[in-house]
Amino acid sequence: MESFTVESKTKNQNIHDELKRLDDSRLRERHTRLSAAYKEFASQNLALDLSRGKPGAEQLDLSSEMMDCLSRNDYKSRDGIDCRNYGGVDGIPEAKELFAGILEARPNEIMIGGNSSLAMMHDLVARGMLRGLPGSELPWQKLPAVKFICPSPGYDRHYSICDYFGIEMITVDYHEDGPDMSHVENLVASDSSIKGIWCVPKYSNPTGITYSDEVVERLAAMPAKASDFRIFWDNAYAVHHLSETPDRLMNILEACRRSGNPDRAFVFSSTSKITFAGGGVAMMASSETNINWLKKQTIIQTIGPDKLNQLRHVRFFKDMAGIEAHMKRHAAIVKPKFDLVLDILDSHLGGKGIASWSRPRGGYFISLNTQPGFARRVVGMAAAAGVTLTEAGATFPHGKDPADRNIRIAATYPPLSELKPAMIVLALCIELTAIEHELSARGYKHPVEA
Ligand code: PLP
C-alpha cells in the first residue's frame, strides 16, 4: 500500500503537470499576477496564526458553566471523599466511570491524572528510563540503546519526549489505515532495544486518519523481542468527530488481552479539547497490573490530583451522552473552519497537481503535502507575509521531514475572518513556489523579476 498522502489522489497524480504544460509567457504572466497578490498581502502587516492546535475562544465558552458546578457547597464525591482534601491518587470513582466511556476501559483499569495527558506520557517514559516498566529486566537508562517507533508525520511533542530522554527515534511511514505494519512488525520482532511505539490512533495528529481493525490487531498481537515493549496509545481525539458518522476505533486493550499481551498498551486521553485546554482532566487506562504498578509509583510523586476538577467535570457532563452532546457543539464551531480551509485549498490549488491534503472526519488538523523539497520555503514565505504555520519538519522526528513536504494546518484557533486570508496566503505561497521552481528549471535565474 502507498504511504499516506492525500484523499484527492487522482487529481494529484501528475504532480506539476499543469504548470509544465503552460508555455513560458503564460507561466511568467501567472507568476507576475500571483506575486502581486502575495505582495499586496505582505504589505498589510498581517499577524495570522495557523500553527496552534488550540481550541478557539468560542469553544472554551461552551464549558464556562462548568465553573459553577461546585457552587452548592457540596464537595463530596459519591463515596464520601472530600474533594478539597488530599487523597484519591487514581481519581474519584464517578470520574473513572464517566471517563471509562472515552477510554473504553473498566474503572479498575483507569488512572485519572492532572490536567495534561502529555505529562502522563512524559512521566511514564521517565519511569521506564529511571526504574523500568513492569516486565523490564533493567531500567532503560542502563541499556546501551533505547528506541521508539515514531510513525510519521506525527505529533511533535512525542518526539520531544524521546529527544529529551535520549531515546532513538525510528521513523515509520503512515498508510491511510495506520502505520506501515510490516515495517513495524519486523522492527519490533528483531530488536530488543525497541521499547515503544507512539500512536495517535483516531483522527491522528496531523494526518486525520483512524487506524483500521487490522492494524490494531496486528499491533496487539505482533511478537516483540523486548519483554517490556509498550504501545503508547494517545487517543487525544477519541470523541472529536466532525461528521455524522464517526470513525470507529477497535479497542486496543481488548485486542491486547485477546492476543495474550494484556499489559502491552497504555491508553491516554484528556478533556483538554473537550472543556479547557489549560484546565481539563487527563486520564489513562491499561491492564489492572499496569495500573496497580502505576498507582504505587504515583503515590511517591503526589498525594493526589485535583479532585475538584474531576467533580466539576462529572457534574457538568453527568454521563457519556453529555460528553457526546457537548462534542456536537464543538463540531458546529470547528467544522465550518475545516470546511473553509478545504474550500480554499480546493478552489486555489485543486487539480493543479502541486499539493495534496487530507479531509479529516475529526480531530484538530489538516495535513498538507507540497511537492517534495518545498515545505520549508512555503512556510518561510508565508511567515514573511505575516502568516505563522507550524514549522516545516515539525511533524517528523528531530524536526526533519526527509521529503520536506509536510505542513500541518491548525484551523481551530483563529476566527473564520482570520482563517480566510491566512489560507489564501498559504495557497499563494504554494503556487508561487511551484511556479518559481518551474521557471528556474527553464533557465530563468530570478523568477520574481522574470
Ligand atoms: N496528544 C495529542 C495527539 C495532541 O495533539 C495533543 C495536543 O495537541 C496532546 C496530546 C496534548 O494533550 P494534553 O493537553 O492532555 O496534555
Coordinates of C-alpha atoms and ligand atoms in Angstrom, one line a residue, residues 52-54 114-121 154-158 199-206 234-237 268-273 276-278 280-283 364-365 408, ligand 1:
R52 CA -1.6 26.3 17.2
G53 CA -3.7 23.2 17.8
K54 CA -5.7 25.1 20.5
G114 CA -3.8 16.2 36.5
N115 CA -4.6 18.5 33.6
S116 CA -2.3 17.1 30.9
S117 CA -2.1 13.7 29.3
L118 CA 1.2 14.7 27.8
A119 CA 2.6 14.9 31.3
M120 CA 1.3 11.4 32.0
M121 CA 3.1 10.2 28.8
G154 CA 3.0 12.6 13.8
Y155 CA 2.8 14.7 17.0
D156 CA 5.9 16.7 17.6
R157 CA 5.7 16.5 21.4
H158 CA 6.0 12.7 21.4
C199 CA 0.3 6.0 18.2
V200 CA -2.4 8.7 17.7
P201 CA -4.9 6.1 16.6
K202 CA -8.0 8.2 15.9
Y203 CA -8.2 11.4 13.8
S204 CA -4.4 11.3 14.0
N205 CA -2.3 14.4 14.5
P206 CA -1.8 15.7 11.8
D234 CA -2.5 8.6 22.6
N235 CA -6.2 8.8 21.9
A236 CA -6.4 12.6 22.3
Y237 CA -9.2 12.9 19.7
F268 CA -4.1 8.2 27.2
S269 CA -6.6 10.9 26.7
S270 CA -7.8 14.2 28.3
T271 CA -10.6 16.7 28.3
S272 CA -8.2 19.4 27.1
K273 CA -10.1 19.8 23.8
F276 CA -10.5 23.6 28.8
A277 CA -7.0 23.1 27.3
G278 CA -5.5 24.6 30.4
G280 CA -9.1 19.8 31.8
V281 CA -8.7 16.4 33.2
A282 CA -6.1 13.9 31.9
M283 CA -6.6 10.2 32.1
Y364 CA -7.8 19.2 15.0
F365 CA -5.6 19.2 11.9
R408 CA 0.3 20.9 9.5
Ligands
PLP1 N1 -1.8 14.3 22.2 C1 -2.0 14.8 21.0 C2 -2.0 13.9 19.8 C3 -2.2 16.1 20.9 O1 -2.5 16.6 19.6 C4 -2.2 17.0 22.0 C5 -2.4 18.4 21.9 O2 -2.4 19.0 20.8 C6 -2.0 16.4 23.2 C7 -1.7 15.0 23.3 C8 -1.9 17.2 24.5 O3 -2.8 16.7 25.4 P1 -2.9 17.3 26.9 O4 -3.5 18.7 26.8 O5 -3.9 16.3 27.5 O6 -1.6 17.3 27.5

